[in-house]
mmCIF file of C-alpha atoms and ligand atoms in Angstrom:
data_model
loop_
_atom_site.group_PDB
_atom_site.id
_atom_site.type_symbol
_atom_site.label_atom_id
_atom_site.label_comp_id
_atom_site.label_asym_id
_atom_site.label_seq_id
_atom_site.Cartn_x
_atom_site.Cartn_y
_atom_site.Cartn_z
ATOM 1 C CA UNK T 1 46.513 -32.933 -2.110
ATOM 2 C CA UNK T 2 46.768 -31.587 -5.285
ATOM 3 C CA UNK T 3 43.574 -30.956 -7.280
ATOM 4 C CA UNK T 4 41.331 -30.427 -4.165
ATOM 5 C CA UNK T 5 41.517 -26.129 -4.283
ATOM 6 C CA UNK T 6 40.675 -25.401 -7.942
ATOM 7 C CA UNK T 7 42.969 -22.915 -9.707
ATOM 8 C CA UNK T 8 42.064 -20.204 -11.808
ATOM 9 C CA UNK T 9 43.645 -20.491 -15.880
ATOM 10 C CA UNK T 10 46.976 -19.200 -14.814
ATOM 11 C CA UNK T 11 47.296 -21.604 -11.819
ATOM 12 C CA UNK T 12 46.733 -19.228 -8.648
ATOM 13 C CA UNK T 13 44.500 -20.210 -5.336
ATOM 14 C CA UNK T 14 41.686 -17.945 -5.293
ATOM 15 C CA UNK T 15 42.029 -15.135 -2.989
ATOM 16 C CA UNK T 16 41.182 -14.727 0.310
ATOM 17 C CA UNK T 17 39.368 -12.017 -0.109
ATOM 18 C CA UNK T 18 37.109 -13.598 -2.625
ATOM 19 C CA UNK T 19 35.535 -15.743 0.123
ATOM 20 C CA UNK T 20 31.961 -15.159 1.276
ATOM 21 C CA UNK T 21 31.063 -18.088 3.837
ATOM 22 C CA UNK T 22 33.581 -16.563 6.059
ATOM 23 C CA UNK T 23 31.214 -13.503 6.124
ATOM 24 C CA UNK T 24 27.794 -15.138 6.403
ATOM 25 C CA UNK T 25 28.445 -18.308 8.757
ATOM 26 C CA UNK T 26 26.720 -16.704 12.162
ATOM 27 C CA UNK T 27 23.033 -15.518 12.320
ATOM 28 C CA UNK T 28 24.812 -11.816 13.452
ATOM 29 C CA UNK T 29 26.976 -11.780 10.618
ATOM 30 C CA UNK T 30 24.075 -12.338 8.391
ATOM 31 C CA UNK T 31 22.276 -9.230 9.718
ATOM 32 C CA UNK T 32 25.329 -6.966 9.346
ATOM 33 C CA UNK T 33 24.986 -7.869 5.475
ATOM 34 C CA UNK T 34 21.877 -6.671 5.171
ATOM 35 C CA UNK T 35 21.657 -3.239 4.972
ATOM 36 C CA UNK T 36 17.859 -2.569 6.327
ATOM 37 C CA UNK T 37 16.044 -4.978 8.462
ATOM 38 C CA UNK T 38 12.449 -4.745 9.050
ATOM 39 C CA UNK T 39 10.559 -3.223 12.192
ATOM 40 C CA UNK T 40 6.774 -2.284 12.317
ATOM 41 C CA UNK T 41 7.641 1.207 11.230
ATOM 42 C CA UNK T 42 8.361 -0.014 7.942
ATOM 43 C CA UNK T 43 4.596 -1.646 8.057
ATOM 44 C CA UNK T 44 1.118 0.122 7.208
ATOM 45 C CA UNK T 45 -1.883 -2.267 7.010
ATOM 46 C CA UNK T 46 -4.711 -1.720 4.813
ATOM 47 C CA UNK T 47 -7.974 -2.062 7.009
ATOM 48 C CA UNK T 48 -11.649 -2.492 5.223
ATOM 49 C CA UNK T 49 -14.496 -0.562 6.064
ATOM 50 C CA UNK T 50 -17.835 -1.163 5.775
ATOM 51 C CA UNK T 51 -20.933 0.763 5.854
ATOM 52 C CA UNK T 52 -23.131 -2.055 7.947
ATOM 53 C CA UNK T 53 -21.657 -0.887 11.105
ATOM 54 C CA UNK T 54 -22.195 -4.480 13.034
ATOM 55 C CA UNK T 55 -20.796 -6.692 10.583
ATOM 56 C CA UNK T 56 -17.851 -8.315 9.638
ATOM 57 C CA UNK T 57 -17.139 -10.448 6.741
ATOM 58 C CA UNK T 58 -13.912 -12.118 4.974
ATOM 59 C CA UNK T 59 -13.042 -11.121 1.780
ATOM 60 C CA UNK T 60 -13.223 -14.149 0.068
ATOM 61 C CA UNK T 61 -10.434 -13.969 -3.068
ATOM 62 C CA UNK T 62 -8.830 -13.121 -0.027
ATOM 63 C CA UNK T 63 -8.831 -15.719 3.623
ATOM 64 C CA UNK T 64 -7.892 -13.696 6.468
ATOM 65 C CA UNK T 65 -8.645 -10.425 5.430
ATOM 66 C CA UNK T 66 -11.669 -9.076 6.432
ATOM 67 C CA UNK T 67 -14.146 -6.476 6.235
ATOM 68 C CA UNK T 68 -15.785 -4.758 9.439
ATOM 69 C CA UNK T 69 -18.079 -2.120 10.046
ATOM 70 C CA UNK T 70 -17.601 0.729 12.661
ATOM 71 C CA UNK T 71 -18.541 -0.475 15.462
ATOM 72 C CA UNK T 72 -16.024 -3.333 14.861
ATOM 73 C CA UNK T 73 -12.837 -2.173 14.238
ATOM 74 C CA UNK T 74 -12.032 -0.720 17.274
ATOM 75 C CA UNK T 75 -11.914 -3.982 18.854
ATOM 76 C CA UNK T 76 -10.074 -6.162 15.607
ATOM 77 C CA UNK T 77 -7.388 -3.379 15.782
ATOM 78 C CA UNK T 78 -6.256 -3.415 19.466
ATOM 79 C CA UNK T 79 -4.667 -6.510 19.704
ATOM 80 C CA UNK T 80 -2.467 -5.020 16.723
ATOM 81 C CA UNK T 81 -1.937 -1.445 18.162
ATOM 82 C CA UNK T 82 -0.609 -3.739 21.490
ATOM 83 C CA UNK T 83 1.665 -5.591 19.593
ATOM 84 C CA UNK T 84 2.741 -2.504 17.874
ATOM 85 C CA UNK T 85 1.743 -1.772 14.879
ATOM 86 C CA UNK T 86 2.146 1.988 13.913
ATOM 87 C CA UNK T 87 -0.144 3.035 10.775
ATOM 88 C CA UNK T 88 -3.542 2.267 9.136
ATOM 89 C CA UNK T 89 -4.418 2.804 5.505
ATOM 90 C CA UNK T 90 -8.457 2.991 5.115
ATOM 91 C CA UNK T 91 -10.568 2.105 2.657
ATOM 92 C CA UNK T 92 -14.435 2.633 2.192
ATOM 93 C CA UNK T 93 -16.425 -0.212 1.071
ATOM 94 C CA UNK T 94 -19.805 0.245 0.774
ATOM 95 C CA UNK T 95 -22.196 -2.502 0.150
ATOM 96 C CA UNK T 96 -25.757 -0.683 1.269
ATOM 97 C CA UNK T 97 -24.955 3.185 0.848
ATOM 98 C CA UNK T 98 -26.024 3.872 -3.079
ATOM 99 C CA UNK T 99 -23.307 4.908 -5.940
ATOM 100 C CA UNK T 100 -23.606 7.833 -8.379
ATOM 101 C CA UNK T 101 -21.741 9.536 -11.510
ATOM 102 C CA UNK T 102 -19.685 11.516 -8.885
ATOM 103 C CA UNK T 103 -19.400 9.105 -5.755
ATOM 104 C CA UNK T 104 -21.363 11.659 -3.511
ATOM 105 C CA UNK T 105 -20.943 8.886 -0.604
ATOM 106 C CA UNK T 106 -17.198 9.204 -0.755
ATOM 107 C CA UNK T 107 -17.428 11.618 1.779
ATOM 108 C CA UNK T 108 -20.859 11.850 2.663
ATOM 109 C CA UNK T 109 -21.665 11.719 6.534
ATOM 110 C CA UNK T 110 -22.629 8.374 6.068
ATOM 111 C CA UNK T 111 -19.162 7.435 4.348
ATOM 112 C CA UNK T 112 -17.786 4.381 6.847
ATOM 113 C CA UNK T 113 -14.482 6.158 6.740
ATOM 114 C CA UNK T 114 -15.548 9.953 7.729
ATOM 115 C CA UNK T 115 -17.838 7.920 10.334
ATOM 116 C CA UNK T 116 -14.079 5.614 11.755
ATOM 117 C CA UNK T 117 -12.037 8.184 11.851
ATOM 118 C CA UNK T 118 -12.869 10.008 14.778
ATOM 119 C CA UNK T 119 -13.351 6.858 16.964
ATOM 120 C CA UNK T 120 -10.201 5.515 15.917
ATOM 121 C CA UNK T 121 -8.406 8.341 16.833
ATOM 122 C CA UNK T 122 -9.474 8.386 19.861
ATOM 123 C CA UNK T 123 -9.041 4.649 20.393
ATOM 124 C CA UNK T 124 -5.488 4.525 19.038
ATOM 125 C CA UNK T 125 -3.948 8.164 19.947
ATOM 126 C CA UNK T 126 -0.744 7.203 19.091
ATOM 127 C CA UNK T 127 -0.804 5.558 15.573
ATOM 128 C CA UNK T 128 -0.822 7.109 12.149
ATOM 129 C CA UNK T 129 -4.007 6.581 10.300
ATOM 130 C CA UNK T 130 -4.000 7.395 6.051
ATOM 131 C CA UNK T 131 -7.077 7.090 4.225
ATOM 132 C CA UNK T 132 -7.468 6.038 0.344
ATOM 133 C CA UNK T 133 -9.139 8.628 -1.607
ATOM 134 C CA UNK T 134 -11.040 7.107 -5.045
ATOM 135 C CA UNK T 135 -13.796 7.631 -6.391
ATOM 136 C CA UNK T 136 -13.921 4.157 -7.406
ATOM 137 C CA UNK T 137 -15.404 2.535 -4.454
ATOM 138 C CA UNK T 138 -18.206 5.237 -4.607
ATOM 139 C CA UNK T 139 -19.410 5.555 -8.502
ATOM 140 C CA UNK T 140 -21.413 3.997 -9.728
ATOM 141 C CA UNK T 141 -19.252 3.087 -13.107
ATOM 142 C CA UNK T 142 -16.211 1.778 -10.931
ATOM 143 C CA UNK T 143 -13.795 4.245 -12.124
ATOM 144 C CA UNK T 144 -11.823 6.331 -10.536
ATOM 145 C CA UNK T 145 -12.703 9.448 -11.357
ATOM 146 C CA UNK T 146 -15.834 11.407 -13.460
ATOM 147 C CA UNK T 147 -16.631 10.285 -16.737
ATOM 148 C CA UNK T 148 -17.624 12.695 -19.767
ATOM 149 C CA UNK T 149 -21.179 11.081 -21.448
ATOM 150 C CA UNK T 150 -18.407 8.878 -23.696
ATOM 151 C CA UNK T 151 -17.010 7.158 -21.175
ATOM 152 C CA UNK T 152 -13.454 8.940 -20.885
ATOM 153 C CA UNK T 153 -12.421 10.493 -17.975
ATOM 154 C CA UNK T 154 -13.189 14.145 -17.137
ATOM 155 C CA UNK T 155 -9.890 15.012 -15.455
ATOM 156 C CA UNK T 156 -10.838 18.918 -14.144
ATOM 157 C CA UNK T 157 -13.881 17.451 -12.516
ATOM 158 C CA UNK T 158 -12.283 14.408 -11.367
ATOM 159 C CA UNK T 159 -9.521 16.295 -9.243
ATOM 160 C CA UNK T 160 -11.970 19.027 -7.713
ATOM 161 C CA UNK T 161 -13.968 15.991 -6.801
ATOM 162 C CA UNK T 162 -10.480 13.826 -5.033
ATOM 163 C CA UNK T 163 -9.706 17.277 -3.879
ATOM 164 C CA UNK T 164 -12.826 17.437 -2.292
ATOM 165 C CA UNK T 165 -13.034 14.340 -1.020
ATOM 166 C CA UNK T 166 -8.973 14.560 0.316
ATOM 167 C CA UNK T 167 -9.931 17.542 2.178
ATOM 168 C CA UNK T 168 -13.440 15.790 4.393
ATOM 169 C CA UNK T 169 -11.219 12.900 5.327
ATOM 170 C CA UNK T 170 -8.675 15.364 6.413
ATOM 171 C CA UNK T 171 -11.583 17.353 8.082
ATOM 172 C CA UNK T 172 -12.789 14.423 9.728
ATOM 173 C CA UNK T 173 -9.202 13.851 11.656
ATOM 174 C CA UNK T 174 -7.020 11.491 9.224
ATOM 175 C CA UNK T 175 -3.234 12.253 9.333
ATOM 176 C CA UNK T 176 -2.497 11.065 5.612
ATOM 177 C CA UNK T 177 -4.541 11.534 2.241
ATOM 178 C CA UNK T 178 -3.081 8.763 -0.409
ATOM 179 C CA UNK T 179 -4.782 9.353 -3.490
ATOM 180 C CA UNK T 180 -4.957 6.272 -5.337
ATOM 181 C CA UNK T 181 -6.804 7.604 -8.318
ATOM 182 C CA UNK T 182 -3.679 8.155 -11.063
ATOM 183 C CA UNK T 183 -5.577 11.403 -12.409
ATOM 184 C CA UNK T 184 -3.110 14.197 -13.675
ATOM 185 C CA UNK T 185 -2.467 17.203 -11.582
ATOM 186 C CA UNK T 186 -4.204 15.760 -8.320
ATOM 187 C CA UNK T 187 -1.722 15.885 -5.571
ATOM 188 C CA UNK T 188 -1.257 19.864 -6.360
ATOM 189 C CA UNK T 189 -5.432 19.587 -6.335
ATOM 190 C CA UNK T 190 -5.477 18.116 -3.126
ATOM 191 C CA UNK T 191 -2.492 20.270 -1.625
ATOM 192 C CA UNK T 192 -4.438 23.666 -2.798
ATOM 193 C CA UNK T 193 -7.264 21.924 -0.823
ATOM 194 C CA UNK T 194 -5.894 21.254 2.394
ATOM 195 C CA UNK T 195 -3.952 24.639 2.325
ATOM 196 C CA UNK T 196 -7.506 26.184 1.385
ATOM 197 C CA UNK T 197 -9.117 24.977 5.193
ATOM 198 C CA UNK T 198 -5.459 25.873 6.561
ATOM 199 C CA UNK T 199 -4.700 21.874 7.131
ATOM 200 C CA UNK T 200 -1.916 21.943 4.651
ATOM 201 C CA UNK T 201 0.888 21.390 7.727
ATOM 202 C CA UNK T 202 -1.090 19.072 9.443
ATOM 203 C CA UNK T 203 -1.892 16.311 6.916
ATOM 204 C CA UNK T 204 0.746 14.732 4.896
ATOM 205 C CA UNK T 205 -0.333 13.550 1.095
ATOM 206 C CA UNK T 206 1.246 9.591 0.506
ATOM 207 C CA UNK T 207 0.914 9.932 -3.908
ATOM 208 C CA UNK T 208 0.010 6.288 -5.120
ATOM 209 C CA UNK T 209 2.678 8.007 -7.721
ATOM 210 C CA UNK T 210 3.773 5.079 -9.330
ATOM 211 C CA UNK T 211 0.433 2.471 -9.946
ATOM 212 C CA UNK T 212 0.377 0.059 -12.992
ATOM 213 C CA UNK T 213 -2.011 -1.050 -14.324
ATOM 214 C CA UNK T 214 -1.764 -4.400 -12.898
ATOM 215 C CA UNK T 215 -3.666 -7.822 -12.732
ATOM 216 C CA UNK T 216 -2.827 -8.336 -9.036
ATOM 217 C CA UNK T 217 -5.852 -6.020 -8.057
ATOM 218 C CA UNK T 218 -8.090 -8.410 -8.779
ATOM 219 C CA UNK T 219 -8.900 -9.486 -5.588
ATOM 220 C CA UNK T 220 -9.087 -5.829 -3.732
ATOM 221 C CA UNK T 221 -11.620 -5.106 -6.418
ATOM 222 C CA UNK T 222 -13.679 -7.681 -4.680
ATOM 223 C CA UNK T 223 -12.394 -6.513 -1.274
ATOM 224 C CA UNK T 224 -13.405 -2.975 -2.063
ATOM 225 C CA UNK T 225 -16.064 -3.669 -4.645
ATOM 226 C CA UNK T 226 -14.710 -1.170 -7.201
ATOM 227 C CA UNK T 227 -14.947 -3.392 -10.229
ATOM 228 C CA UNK T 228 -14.966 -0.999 -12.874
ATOM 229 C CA UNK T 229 -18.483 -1.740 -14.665
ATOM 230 C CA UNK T 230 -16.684 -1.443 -18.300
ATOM 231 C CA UNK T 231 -13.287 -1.246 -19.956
ATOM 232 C CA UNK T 232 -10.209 -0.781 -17.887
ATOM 233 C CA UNK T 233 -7.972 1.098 -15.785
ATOM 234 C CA UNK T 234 -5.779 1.736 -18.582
ATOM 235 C CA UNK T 235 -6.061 5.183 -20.143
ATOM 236 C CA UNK T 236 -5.160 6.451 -16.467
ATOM 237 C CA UNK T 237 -3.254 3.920 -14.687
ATOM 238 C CA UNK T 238 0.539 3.221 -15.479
ATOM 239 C CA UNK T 239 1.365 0.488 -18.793
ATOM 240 C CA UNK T 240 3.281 -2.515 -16.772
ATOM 241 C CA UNK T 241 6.342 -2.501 -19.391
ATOM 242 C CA UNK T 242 7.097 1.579 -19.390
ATOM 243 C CA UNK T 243 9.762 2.708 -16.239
ATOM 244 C CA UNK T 244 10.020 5.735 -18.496
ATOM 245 C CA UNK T 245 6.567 7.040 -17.486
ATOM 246 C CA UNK T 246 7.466 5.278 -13.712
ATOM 247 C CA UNK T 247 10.207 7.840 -13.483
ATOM 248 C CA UNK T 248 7.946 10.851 -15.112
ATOM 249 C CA UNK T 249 4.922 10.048 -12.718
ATOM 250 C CA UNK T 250 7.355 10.132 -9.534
ATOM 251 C CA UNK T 251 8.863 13.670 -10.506
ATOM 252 C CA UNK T 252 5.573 14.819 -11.535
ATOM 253 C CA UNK T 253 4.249 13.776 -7.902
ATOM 254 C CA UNK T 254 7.396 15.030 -5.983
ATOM 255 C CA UNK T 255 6.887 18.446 -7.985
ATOM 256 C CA UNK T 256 4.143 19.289 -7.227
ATOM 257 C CA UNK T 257 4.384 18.676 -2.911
ATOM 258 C CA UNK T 258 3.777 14.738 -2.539
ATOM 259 C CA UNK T 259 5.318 14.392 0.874
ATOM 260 C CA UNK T 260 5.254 10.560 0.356
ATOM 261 C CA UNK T 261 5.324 8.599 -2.947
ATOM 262 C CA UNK T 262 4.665 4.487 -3.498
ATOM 263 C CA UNK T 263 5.299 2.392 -5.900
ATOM 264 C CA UNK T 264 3.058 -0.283 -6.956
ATOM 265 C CA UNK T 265 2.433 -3.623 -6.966
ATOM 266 C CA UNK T 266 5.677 -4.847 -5.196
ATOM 267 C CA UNK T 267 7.318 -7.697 -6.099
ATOM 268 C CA UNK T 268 7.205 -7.662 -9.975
ATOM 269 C CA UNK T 269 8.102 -4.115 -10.024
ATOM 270 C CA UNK T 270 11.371 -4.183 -7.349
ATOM 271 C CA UNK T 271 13.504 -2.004 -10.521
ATOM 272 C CA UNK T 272 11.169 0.389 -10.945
ATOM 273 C CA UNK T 273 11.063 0.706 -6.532
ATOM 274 C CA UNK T 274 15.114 0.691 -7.062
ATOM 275 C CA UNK T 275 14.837 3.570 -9.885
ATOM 276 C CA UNK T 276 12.262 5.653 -7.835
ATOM 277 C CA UNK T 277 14.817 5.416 -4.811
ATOM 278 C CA UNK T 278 17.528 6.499 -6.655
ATOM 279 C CA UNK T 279 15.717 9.377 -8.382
ATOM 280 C CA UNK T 280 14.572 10.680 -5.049
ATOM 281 C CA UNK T 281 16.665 9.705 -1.978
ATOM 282 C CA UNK T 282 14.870 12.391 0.469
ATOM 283 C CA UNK T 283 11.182 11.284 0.398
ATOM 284 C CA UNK T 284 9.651 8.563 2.196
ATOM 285 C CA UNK T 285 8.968 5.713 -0.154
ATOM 286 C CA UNK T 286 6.615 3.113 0.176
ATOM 287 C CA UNK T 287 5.833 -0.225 -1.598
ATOM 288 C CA UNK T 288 1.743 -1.499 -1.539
ATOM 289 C CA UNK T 289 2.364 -5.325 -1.560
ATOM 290 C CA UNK T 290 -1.107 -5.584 -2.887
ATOM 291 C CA UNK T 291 -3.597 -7.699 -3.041
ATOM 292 C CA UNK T 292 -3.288 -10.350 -5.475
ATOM 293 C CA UNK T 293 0.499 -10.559 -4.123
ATOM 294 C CA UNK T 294 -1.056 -11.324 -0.670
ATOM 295 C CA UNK T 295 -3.257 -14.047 -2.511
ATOM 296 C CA UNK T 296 -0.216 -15.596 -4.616
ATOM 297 C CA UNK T 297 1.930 -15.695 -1.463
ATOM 298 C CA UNK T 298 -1.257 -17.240 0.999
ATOM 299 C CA UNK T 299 -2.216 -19.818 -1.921
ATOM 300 C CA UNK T 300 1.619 -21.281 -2.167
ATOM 301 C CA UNK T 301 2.122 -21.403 1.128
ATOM 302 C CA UNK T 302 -1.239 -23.209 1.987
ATOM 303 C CA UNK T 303 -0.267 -25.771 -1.184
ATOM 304 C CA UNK T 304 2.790 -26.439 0.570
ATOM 305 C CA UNK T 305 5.402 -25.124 -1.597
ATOM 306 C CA UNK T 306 7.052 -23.213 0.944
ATOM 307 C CA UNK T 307 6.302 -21.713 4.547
ATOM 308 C CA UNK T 308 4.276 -18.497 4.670
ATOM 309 C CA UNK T 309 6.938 -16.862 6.828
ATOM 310 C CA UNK T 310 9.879 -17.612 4.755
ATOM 311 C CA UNK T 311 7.814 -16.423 1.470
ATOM 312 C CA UNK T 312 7.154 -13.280 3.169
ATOM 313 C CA UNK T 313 9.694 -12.694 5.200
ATOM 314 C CA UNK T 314 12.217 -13.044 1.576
ATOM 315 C CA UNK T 315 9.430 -10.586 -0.465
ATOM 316 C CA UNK T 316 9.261 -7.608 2.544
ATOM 317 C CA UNK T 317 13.644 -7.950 2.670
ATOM 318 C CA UNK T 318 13.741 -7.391 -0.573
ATOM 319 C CA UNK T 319 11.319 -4.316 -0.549
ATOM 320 C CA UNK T 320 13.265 -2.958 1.774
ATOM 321 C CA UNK T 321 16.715 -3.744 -0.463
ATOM 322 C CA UNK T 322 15.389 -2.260 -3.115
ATOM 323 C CA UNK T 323 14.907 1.122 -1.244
ATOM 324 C CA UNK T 324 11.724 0.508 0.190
ATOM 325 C CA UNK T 325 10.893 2.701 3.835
ATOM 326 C CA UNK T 326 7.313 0.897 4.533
ATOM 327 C CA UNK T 327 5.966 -1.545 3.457
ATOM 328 C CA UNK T 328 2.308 -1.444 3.006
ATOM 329 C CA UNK T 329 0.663 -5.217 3.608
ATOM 330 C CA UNK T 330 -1.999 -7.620 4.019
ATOM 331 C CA UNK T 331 0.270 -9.214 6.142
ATOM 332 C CA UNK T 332 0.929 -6.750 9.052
ATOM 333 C CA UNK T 333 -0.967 -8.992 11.869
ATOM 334 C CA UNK T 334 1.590 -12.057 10.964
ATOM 335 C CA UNK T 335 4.544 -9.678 10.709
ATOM 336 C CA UNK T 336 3.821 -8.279 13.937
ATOM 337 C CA UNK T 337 3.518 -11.709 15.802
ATOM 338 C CA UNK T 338 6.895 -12.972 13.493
ATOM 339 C CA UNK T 339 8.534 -9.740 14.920
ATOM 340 C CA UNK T 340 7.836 -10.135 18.134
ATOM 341 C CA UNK T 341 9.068 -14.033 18.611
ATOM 342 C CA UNK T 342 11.993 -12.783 16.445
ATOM 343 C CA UNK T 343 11.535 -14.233 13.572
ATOM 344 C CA UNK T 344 11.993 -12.005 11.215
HETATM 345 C C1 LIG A 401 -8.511 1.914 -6.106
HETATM 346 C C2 LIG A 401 -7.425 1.077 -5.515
HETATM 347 C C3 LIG A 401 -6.976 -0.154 -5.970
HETATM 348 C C4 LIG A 401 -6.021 -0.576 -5.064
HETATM 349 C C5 LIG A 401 -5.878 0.415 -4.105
HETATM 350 N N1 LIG A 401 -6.749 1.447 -4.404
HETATM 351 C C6 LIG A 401 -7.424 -0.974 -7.115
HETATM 352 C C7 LIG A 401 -7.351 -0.415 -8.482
HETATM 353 O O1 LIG A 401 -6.793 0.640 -8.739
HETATM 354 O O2 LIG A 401 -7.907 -1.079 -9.353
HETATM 355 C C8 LIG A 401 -5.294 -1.875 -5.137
HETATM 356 C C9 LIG A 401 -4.948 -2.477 -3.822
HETATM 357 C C10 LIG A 401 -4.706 -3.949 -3.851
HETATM 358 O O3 LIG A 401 -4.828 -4.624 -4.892
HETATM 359 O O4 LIG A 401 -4.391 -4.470 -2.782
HETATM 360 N N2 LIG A 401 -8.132 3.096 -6.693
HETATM 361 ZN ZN1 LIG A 402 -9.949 3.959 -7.794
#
């Protein structure tokens, strides 16, 4: 038999204890490797808005996602609350309501989301709903905050404006402001707000702490129709190669009373969702599988390259390896079915 167990340079049999089949042969013993499995409380999903409160219509860069106005979503989320699905993110998208220098419609009463929240709390008692705050859906330049007359951002207006805007959705009944905006100093803006109207225990603030600048927005900019009209995200937004400023953004955040931080996009930024878990173990930290990661994963599965539930079931594990404790996604009505037949 000799030659059939390969020796190492001096001769010896590998060691027993160098063997990993022996630990990974039985569906159980699989699980107990994996140190966090997924559940729906590791799942927000991003719902649409619209200010047409009868309609509904699919975001096309998108299939499957959809938009609906007020008097819809009621009815597209219950099967999803049944099958348990814990927390909302909401976003405004306004197609007929008009756009200014300082998105006055952000949280006008005619805003879709100040007019959703109060049914959907009553509708859905028992979930957590979190609201985007931006000014981008709302301006009528597409960026996220106020502009001076040379098209740079005025950051002192900008965060009395998120501020302001943080503090009607939290008015209006939301659980969670997540400002999405990436202008300095506005989580301690918004938490001065809310502590202002004496709401500062009752609303959490979920910091979009750590957002690059990143390609794979394209299609939520279509979603949300927040195109910015010219030049970039750039000047405000994190630079894609830089974890240095990924790890100075979190501790800003986390200074200055984030409750919750994110990380995002997802999958091309797992080290810098590894690095912001090990920089702060104590706070909640979620990953936004956005929305050109949602498109990537949708387009290769329909092209046949590999199932939709394997691709995403393999990209949520390893947000959740990487130190991930939800998991915001476009997927959240598949995950919930795939949970429920045990799938994943
Ligand atoms: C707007 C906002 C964006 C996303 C969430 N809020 C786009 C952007 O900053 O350009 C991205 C979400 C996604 O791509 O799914 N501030
Ligand atoms: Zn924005």
């Amino acid at each position: 038999m000799s030659g059939v167990i390969s020796r190492d340079v001096n001769g010896a049999l590998p060691s027993l204890n160098q063997k990993l089949h022996c630990g990974i042969f039985h569906p159980v013993l699989r699980k107990w490797q994996c140190t966090e499995n997924i559940t729906s409380f590791n799942i927000m999903y991003p719902v649409f808005i619209l200010d047409v409160e009868d309609a509904k219509t699919e975001v096309e860069s998108m299939p499957g996602v959809f938009r609906y106005g007020v008097n819809r979503v009621v009815d597209e989320l219950k099967p999803l609350v049944e099958k348990g699905l814990k927390s909302i993110l909401l976003f405004g998208v306004v197609t007929h309501l008009s756009k200014d220098d300082s998105g006055i419609n952000a949280d006008s009463k005619d805003n879709p989301v100040v007019k959703a929240l109060p049914i959907l709390k009553q509708a859905f008692p028992d979930i957590i709903i979190a609201c985007d705050v931006c000014l981008c859906p709302y301006t009528n330049h597409g960026h996220c905050g106020i502009l001076r007359e040379n098209g740079s951002i005025n950051n002192n207006l900008s965060i009395e404006r998120i501020a302001e805007v943080a503090v009607s959705y939290a008015k209006a009944g939301c659980h969670v402001v997540a400002p999405s905006d990436m202008m300095d100093g506005r989580v301690a803006a918004i938490k001065q707000g809310l502590a202002r109207e004496g709401l500062d225990s009752t609303v959490s603030v979920l910091s979009y702490s750590v957002k690059f600048a990143s390609a794979f927005y394209g299609p939520f900019r279509d979603a949300a129709q927040s195109s910015p009209s010219f030049g970039d995200r750039k000047a405000y937004q994190l630079p894609p190669g830089s974890s240095g400023m990924a790890l100075r953004a979190a501790a800003r955040d986390v200074a200055e009373g984030a409750d919750l931080i994110m990380v995002k996009p997802g999958l091309a930024y797992l080290d810098i969702l590894r690095q912001t878990r090990q920089n702060h173990p104590h706070i909640p930290l979620f990953v936004y599988q956005v929305s050109g990661e949602y498109a990537m994963l949708y387009h290769a599965a329909k092209a046949g390259a590999f199932s939709l539930l394997d691709g995403v079931r393999e990209s949520l594990t390893s947000f959740r390896r990487a130190g991930a404790d939800c998991i915001i996604t476009y997927f959240a009505p598949n995950i919930l079915d795939w949970l429920a037949e045990g799938k994943l």
